[in-house]
Amino acid sequence: MTATDPALTALAQGWCALSLLHGRIEVHIERALQAKHDLSLREYSLLDVLSRQHDGEGGHLQMRQVADAVVLSQSATTRLVTRLEDRGLLARYLCPTDRRGIYTNVTEAGLALLEEARPTNDTALREALDAAARNPELAPLVRVVESTNAPA
């Protein structure tokens, strides 16, 4: 393959379209969450991921797993956890079976903010997808996103 290979060009165009769709969605949701809840998209994502933990086997996430889930480095995730902990939305505690492990839970205030913000997130996502669907370059990607978790 060469740099002018049509297959590479099509692949690059597809990647650019996907990146554009992601960026537009992210910006739209970020603005809505900030305006209505003083919450960034990363903060919302972190609260959402941590709220899904449970007390069963493997129910609590290690910081590495949390970082992977919110698509941040471990150090950036730790800083984000600290900011939300300072706001009273998260609490850290030592793992009862391994004193080296530290877990993070969403506080009652964090759960309340998450539940308040969830409809804003969902509405902003729907708005961003609807706007993108009107763009012929992005419409096929929107259909893929919409069909990803659709019932069979």
PDB file of C-alpha atoms in Angstrom, residues 21-151:
ATOM      1  CA  LEU A  21     -18.715  12.451  15.675  1.00  0.00           C
ATOM      2  CA  HIS A  22     -17.054  11.686  19.009  1.00  0.00           C
ATOM      3  CA  GLY A  23     -15.858  15.263  19.406  1.00  0.00           C
ATOM      4  CA  ARG A  24     -19.245  16.771  18.653  1.00  0.00           C
ATOM      5  CA  ILE A  25     -21.025  14.462  21.064  1.00  0.00           C
ATOM      6  CA  GLU A  26     -18.479  15.056  23.803  1.00  0.00           C
ATOM      7  CA  VAL A  27     -18.641  18.852  23.469  1.00  0.00           C
ATOM      8  CA  HIS A  28     -22.446  18.885  23.466  1.00  0.00           C
ATOM      9  CA  ILE A  29     -22.734  16.687  26.561  1.00  0.00           C
ATOM     10  CA  GLU A  30     -19.957  18.584  28.357  1.00  0.00           C
ATOM     11  CA  ARG A  31     -21.710  21.924  27.859  1.00  0.00           C
ATOM     12  CA  ALA A  32     -25.036  20.573  29.091  1.00  0.00           C
ATOM     13  CA  LEU A  33     -23.554  18.925  32.188  1.00  0.00           C
ATOM     14  CA  GLN A  34     -21.493  21.998  33.064  1.00  0.00           C
ATOM     15  CA  ALA A  35     -24.412  24.389  32.598  1.00  0.00           C
ATOM     16  CA  LYS A  36     -26.959  22.412  34.596  1.00  0.00           C
ATOM     17  CA  HIS A  37     -24.900  20.482  37.163  1.00  0.00           C
ATOM     18  CA  ASP A  38     -21.414  22.055  37.362  1.00  0.00           C
ATOM     19  CA  LEU A  39     -20.089  18.655  36.322  1.00  0.00           C
ATOM     20  CA  SER A  40     -17.618  17.795  33.577  1.00  0.00           C
ATOM     21  CA  LEU A  41     -18.184  14.831  31.293  1.00  0.00           C
ATOM     22  CA  ARG A  42     -15.192  13.044  32.868  1.00  0.00           C
ATOM     23  CA  GLU A  43     -16.611  13.664  36.351  1.00  0.00           C
ATOM     24  CA  TYR A  44     -20.001  12.334  35.263  1.00  0.00           C
ATOM     25  CA  SER A  45     -18.351   9.274  33.692  1.00  0.00           C
ATOM     26  CA  LEU A  46     -16.359   8.587  36.845  1.00  0.00           C
ATOM     27  CA  LEU A  47     -19.438   8.850  39.066  1.00  0.00           C
ATOM     28  CA  ASP A  48     -21.329   6.580  36.677  1.00  0.00           C
ATOM     29  CA  VAL A  49     -18.594   3.920  36.585  1.00  0.00           C
ATOM     30  CA  LEU A  50     -18.114   3.933  40.354  1.00  0.00           C
ATOM     31  CA  SER A  51     -21.861   3.852  41.019  1.00  0.00           C
ATOM     32  CA  ARG A  52     -22.041   0.461  39.281  1.00  0.00           C
ATOM     33  CA  GLN A  53     -19.743  -1.216  41.813  1.00  0.00           C
ATOM     34  CA  HIS A  54     -21.202  -3.841  44.127  1.00  0.00           C
ATOM     35  CA  ASP A  55     -20.201  -5.790  47.211  1.00  0.00           C
ATOM     36  CA  GLY A  56     -20.039  -9.143  45.417  1.00  0.00           C
ATOM     37  CA  GLU A  57     -16.952 -10.917  44.137  1.00  0.00           C
ATOM     38  CA  GLY A  58     -14.957  -8.544  41.921  1.00  0.00           C
ATOM     39  CA  GLY A  59     -17.493  -5.808  42.547  1.00  0.00           C
ATOM     40  CA  HIS A  60     -15.032  -3.067  43.470  1.00  0.00           C
ATOM     41  CA  LEU A  61     -12.714  -1.596  40.884  1.00  0.00           C
ATOM     42  CA  GLN A  62      -9.032  -0.935  41.332  1.00  0.00           C
ATOM     43  CA  MET A  63      -7.789   2.491  40.226  1.00  0.00           C
ATOM     44  CA  ARG A  64      -6.287   0.948  37.069  1.00  0.00           C
ATOM     45  CA  GLN A  65      -9.682  -0.462  36.125  1.00  0.00           C
ATOM     46  CA  VAL A  66     -11.385   2.848  36.847  1.00  0.00           C
ATOM     47  CA  ALA A  67      -8.800   4.665  34.704  1.00  0.00           C
ATOM     48  CA  ASP A  68      -9.452   2.280  31.818  1.00  0.00           C
ATOM     49  CA  ALA A  69     -13.213   2.732  32.166  1.00  0.00           C
ATOM     50  CA  VAL A  70     -13.053   6.550  32.034  1.00  0.00           C
ATOM     51  CA  VAL A  71     -10.250   6.574  29.431  1.00  0.00           C
ATOM     52  CA  LEU A  72      -7.721   8.502  31.505  1.00  0.00           C
ATOM     53  CA  SER A  73      -4.251   7.757  32.811  1.00  0.00           C
ATOM     54  CA  GLN A  74      -4.045   6.455  36.360  1.00  0.00           C
ATOM     55  CA  SER A  75      -2.539   9.724  37.577  1.00  0.00           C
ATOM     56  CA  ALA A  76      -5.268  11.803  35.889  1.00  0.00           C
ATOM     57  CA  THR A  77      -7.898   9.475  37.352  1.00  0.00           C
ATOM     58  CA  THR A  78      -6.401   9.869  40.827  1.00  0.00           C
ATOM     59  CA  ARG A  79      -6.513  13.664  40.477  1.00  0.00           C
ATOM     60  CA  LEU A  80     -10.124  13.451  39.296  1.00  0.00           C
ATOM     61  CA  VAL A  81     -11.050  11.208  42.248  1.00  0.00           C
ATOM     62  CA  THR A  82      -9.384  13.685  44.619  1.00  0.00           C
ATOM     63  CA  ARG A  83     -11.363  16.615  43.153  1.00  0.00           C
ATOM     64  CA  LEU A  84     -14.647  14.742  43.520  1.00  0.00           C
ATOM     65  CA  GLU A  85     -13.686  13.581  47.004  1.00  0.00           C
ATOM     66  CA  ASP A  86     -12.999  17.224  47.947  1.00  0.00           C
ATOM     67  CA  ARG A  87     -16.524  18.066  46.741  1.00  0.00           C
ATOM     68  CA  GLY A  88     -17.972  15.301  48.938  1.00  0.00           C
ATOM     69  CA  LEU A  89     -19.070  13.190  45.957  1.00  0.00           C
ATOM     70  CA  LEU A  90     -16.649  10.284  46.497  1.00  0.00           C
ATOM     71  CA  ALA A  91     -15.067   8.604  49.522  1.00  0.00           C
ATOM     72  CA  ARG A  92     -11.989   6.380  49.633  1.00  0.00           C
ATOM     73  CA  TYR A  93     -11.429   3.520  52.047  1.00  0.00           C
ATOM     74  CA  LEU A  94      -8.944   0.707  52.613  1.00  0.00           C
ATOM     75  CA  CYS A  95      -9.735  -2.695  51.184  1.00  0.00           C
ATOM     76  CA  PRO A  96     -10.740  -4.918  54.120  1.00  0.00           C
ATOM     77  CA  THR A  97      -8.835  -7.939  52.760  1.00  0.00           C
ATOM     78  CA  ASP A  98      -5.718  -6.173  51.424  1.00  0.00           C
ATOM     79  CA  ARG A  99      -4.578  -3.137  53.396  1.00  0.00           C
ATOM     80  CA  ARG A 100      -2.560  -1.967  50.376  1.00  0.00           C
ATOM     81  CA  GLY A 101      -5.711  -1.594  48.291  1.00  0.00           C
ATOM     82  CA  ILE A 102      -7.761   1.576  48.301  1.00  0.00           C
ATOM     83  CA  TYR A 103     -11.273   1.627  46.929  1.00  0.00           C
ATOM     84  CA  THR A 104     -13.487   4.550  46.048  1.00  0.00           C
ATOM     85  CA  ASN A 105     -17.246   4.702  46.523  1.00  0.00           C
ATOM     86  CA  VAL A 106     -19.788   7.276  45.449  1.00  0.00           C
ATOM     87  CA  THR A 107     -21.298   9.092  48.432  1.00  0.00           C
ATOM     88  CA  GLU A 108     -25.003   9.760  48.863  1.00  0.00           C
ATOM     89  CA  ALA A 109     -24.389  13.309  47.565  1.00  0.00           C
ATOM     90  CA  GLY A 110     -22.564  11.855  44.547  1.00  0.00           C
ATOM     91  CA  LEU A 111     -25.389   9.422  43.821  1.00  0.00           C
ATOM     92  CA  ALA A 112     -27.939  12.226  44.084  1.00  0.00           C
ATOM     93  CA  LEU A 113     -25.966  14.422  41.675  1.00  0.00           C
ATOM     94  CA  LEU A 114     -25.509  11.505  39.287  1.00  0.00           C
ATOM     95  CA  GLU A 115     -29.237  10.759  39.249  1.00  0.00           C
ATOM     96  CA  GLU A 116     -29.986  14.444  38.724  1.00  0.00           C
ATOM     97  CA  ALA A 117     -27.458  14.659  35.880  1.00  0.00           C
ATOM     98  CA  ARG A 118     -28.329  11.386  34.109  1.00  0.00           C
ATOM     99  CA  PRO A 119     -31.344  12.798  32.195  1.00  0.00           C
ATOM    100  CA  THR A 120     -29.226  15.780  31.115  1.00  0.00           C
ATOM    101  CA  ASN A 121     -26.539  13.420  29.815  1.00  0.00           C
ATOM    102  CA  ASP A 122     -29.067  11.244  28.008  1.00  0.00           C
ATOM    103  CA  THR A 123     -30.890  14.210  26.450  1.00  0.00           C
ATOM    104  CA  ALA A 124     -27.643  15.845  25.330  1.00  0.00           C
ATOM    105  CA  LEU A 125     -26.477  12.560  23.802  1.00  0.00           C
ATOM    106  CA  ARG A 126     -29.755  12.192  21.906  1.00  0.00           C
ATOM    107  CA  GLU A 127     -29.549  15.807  20.682  1.00  0.00           C
ATOM    108  CA  ALA A 128     -25.970  15.376  19.515  1.00  0.00           C
ATOM    109  CA  LEU A 129     -26.780  12.142  17.681  1.00  0.00           C
ATOM    110  CA  ASP A 130     -29.847  13.693  16.036  1.00  0.00           C
ATOM    111  CA  ALA A 131     -27.776  16.656  14.840  1.00  0.00           C
ATOM    112  CA  ALA A 132     -25.034  14.351  13.540  1.00  0.00           C
ATOM    113  CA  ALA A 133     -27.584  12.161  11.728  1.00  0.00           C
ATOM    114  CA  ARG A 134     -28.418  15.132   9.496  1.00  0.00           C
ATOM    115  CA  ASN A 135     -24.827  15.112   8.217  1.00  0.00           C
ATOM    116  CA  PRO A 136     -24.498  12.561   5.378  1.00  0.00           C
ATOM    117  CA  GLU A 137     -20.899  11.801   6.362  1.00  0.00           C
ATOM    118  CA  LEU A 138     -21.851  11.061   9.982  1.00  0.00           C
ATOM    119  CA  ALA A 139     -25.283   9.464   9.514  1.00  0.00           C
ATOM    120  CA  PRO A 140     -23.943   5.910   8.965  1.00  0.00           C
ATOM    121  CA  LEU A 141     -21.897   6.152  12.162  1.00  0.00           C
ATOM    122  CA  VAL A 142     -24.927   7.389  14.093  1.00  0.00           C
ATOM    123  CA  ARG A 143     -26.864   4.358  12.900  1.00  0.00           C
ATOM    124  CA  VAL A 144     -24.092   2.076  14.136  1.00  0.00           C
ATOM    125  CA  VAL A 145     -24.077   3.768  17.542  1.00  0.00           C
ATOM    126  CA  GLU A 146     -27.844   3.527  17.787  1.00  0.00           C
ATOM    127  CA  SER A 147     -27.863  -0.144  16.835  1.00  0.00           C
ATOM    128  CA  THR A 148     -25.043  -1.191  19.170  1.00  0.00           C
ATOM    129  CA  ASN A 149     -27.246  -1.928  22.185  1.00  0.00           C
ATOM    130  CA  ALA A 150     -30.594  -2.207  20.425  1.00  0.00           C
ATOM    131  CA  PRO A 151     -32.701  -5.208  21.414  1.00  0.00           C
TER     132      PRO A 151
END
